[in-house]
XYZ file of C-alpha atoms in Angstrom:
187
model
C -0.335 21.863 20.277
C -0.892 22.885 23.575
C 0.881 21.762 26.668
C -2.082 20.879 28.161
C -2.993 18.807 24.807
C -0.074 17.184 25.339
C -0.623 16.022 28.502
C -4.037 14.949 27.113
C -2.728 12.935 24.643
C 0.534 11.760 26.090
C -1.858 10.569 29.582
C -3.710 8.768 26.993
C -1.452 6.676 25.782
C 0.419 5.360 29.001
C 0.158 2.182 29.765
C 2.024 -0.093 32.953
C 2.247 -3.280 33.972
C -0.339 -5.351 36.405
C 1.411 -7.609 38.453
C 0.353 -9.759 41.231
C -0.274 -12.979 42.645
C -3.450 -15.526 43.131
C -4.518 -17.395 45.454
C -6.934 -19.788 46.494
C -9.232 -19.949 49.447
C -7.512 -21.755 51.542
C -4.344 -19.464 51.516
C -2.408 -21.805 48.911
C -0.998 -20.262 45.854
C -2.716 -20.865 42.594
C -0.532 -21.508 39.974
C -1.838 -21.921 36.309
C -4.606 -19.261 36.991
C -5.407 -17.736 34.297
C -6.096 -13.993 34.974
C -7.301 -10.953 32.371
C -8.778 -7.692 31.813
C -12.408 -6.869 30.988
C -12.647 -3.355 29.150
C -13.486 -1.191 26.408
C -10.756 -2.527 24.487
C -11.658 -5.631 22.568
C -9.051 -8.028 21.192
C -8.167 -9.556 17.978
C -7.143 -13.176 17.713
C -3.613 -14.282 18.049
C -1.871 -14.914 14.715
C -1.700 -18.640 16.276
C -1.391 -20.828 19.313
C -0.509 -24.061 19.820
C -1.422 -26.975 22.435
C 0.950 -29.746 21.707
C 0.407 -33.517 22.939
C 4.037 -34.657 23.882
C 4.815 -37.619 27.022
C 0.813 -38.643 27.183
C 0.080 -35.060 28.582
C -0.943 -31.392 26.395
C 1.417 -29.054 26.771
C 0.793 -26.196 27.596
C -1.903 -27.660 30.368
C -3.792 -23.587 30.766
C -3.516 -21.493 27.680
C -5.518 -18.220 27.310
C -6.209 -16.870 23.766
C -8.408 -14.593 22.403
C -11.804 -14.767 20.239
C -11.242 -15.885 16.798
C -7.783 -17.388 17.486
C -6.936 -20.652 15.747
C -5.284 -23.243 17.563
C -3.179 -25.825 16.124
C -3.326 -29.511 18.357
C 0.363 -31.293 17.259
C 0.564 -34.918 18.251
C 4.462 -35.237 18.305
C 4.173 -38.069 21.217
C 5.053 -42.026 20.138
C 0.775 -42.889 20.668
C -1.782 -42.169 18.929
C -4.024 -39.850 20.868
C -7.396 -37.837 20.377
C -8.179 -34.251 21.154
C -12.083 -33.354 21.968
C -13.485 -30.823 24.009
C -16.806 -29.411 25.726
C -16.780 -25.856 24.641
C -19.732 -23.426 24.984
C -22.057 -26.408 25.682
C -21.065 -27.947 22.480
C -18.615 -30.809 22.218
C -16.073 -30.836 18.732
C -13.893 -33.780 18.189
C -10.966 -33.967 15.919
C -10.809 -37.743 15.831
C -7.697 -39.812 16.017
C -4.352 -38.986 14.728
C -0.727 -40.215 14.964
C 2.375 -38.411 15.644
C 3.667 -35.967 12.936
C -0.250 -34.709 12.310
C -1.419 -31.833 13.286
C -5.044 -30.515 13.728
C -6.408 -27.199 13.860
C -9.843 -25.783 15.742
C -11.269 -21.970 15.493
C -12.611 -20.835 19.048
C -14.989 -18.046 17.957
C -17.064 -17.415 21.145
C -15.736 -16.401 24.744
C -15.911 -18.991 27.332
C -13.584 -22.256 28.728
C -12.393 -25.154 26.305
C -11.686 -28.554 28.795
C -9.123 -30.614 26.337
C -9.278 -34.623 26.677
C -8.431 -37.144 24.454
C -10.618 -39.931 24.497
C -7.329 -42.432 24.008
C -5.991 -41.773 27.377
C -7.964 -40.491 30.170
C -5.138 -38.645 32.281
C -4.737 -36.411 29.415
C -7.004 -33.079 29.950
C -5.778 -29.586 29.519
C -8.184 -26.134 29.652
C -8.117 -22.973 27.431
C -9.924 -20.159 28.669
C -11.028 -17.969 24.933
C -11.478 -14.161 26.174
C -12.013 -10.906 24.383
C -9.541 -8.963 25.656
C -5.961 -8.199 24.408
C -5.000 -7.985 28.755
C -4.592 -11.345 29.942
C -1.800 -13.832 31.563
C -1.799 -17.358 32.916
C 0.119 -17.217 36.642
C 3.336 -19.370 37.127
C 3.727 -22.348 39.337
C 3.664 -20.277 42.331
C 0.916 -17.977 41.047
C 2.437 -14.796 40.343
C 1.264 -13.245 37.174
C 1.900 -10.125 34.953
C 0.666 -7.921 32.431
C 2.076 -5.830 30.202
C 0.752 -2.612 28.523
C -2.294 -2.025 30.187
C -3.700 1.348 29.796
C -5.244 3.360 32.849
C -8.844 2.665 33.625
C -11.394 0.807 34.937
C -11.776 -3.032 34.600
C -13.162 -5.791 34.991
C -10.494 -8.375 36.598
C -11.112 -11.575 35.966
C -9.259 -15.299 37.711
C -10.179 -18.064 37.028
C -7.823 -22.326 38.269
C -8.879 -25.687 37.332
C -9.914 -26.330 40.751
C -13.489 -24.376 39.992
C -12.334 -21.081 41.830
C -12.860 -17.893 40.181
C -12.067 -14.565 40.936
C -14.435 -11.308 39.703
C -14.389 -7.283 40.491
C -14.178 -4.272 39.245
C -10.836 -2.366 39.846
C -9.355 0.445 38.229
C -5.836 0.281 37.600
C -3.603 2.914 37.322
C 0.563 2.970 36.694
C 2.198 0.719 39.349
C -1.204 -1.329 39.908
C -0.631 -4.683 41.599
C -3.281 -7.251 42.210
C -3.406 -9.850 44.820
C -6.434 -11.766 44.130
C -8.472 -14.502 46.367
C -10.436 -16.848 44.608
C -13.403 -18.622 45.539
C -16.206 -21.312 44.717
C -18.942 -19.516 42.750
C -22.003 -18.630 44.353
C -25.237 -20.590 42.932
């Protein structure tokens, strides 16, 4: 192989971390963003997640998984509770269930799942479904990062429960870090 082969192939296959931090438009940081990748890679779904109901509240309250992924909906709080959801203009519901159960529900199409449980109306949680295998949900104080992202141009993508959203094309390259602005979506 030649050295310049090599390099071809080697170049290829590097990959870095994205790191940054969100905010909204008022300055504040945006913790619980969730933030990901739009390329030519496509993803496969997660092996599992889970979005467990504990202290009247789901846990975790932003989750981001990826197209096909099943997630499993534990009730291991002392109430009964109920887990339905708006997704992709069409509303499941997997009915009523006491601690100890567990049920499951297949998110097959991009797009945002809002959580709520029809037994207590604080509870509400959000899972954004994406098809890409380059995605994080920010910390309390909005800093995110992800790993093994290969060189190239993408789509970036932000999205907080407050209704902001973030959306441009970057290219990222090794040492790329993000510091993204959202903002109310233009009608």
């Amino acid at each position: 192989m030649t050295a310049l082969m090599l390099a071809l192939v080697l170049g290829s296959a590097q990959t870095s971390t994205v790191d940054g931090l969100v905010k909204l438009s008022n300055g504040k940081n945006a913790g619980l963003s969730a933030v990901w990748l739009e390329g030519a890679t496509k993803s496969k779904p997660l092996a599992k997640a889970v979005v467990d109901q504990r202290d009247r509240a789901f846990i975790p309250h932003v989750s981001v998984i990826t197209v096909g992924t099943r997630v499993e909906f534990p009730n291991n709080d002392t109430v009964l509770h109920n887990v339905f959801a708006d997704y992709n203009a069409k509303v499941f519901d997997l009915g009523t269930y006491a601690r100890g159960a567990m049920k499951p529900a297949i998110f097959e199409k991009k797009g945002l799942v809002v959580l709520l449980c029809n037994m207590h109306s604080e509870m509400g949680a959000f899972i954004l479904v994406v098809d890409t295998p380059y995605y994080a949900v920010a910390d309390s104080k909005g800093k995110f990062q992800i790993k093994n992202v290969p060189a190239g141009k993408y789509v970036v993508h932000a999205w907080h429960e407050s209704g902001q959203i973030f959306e441009e094309e970057r290219t990222i390259t090794s040492g790329t870090s993000l510091d993204l602005t959202l903002s109310r979506r233009k009608r």
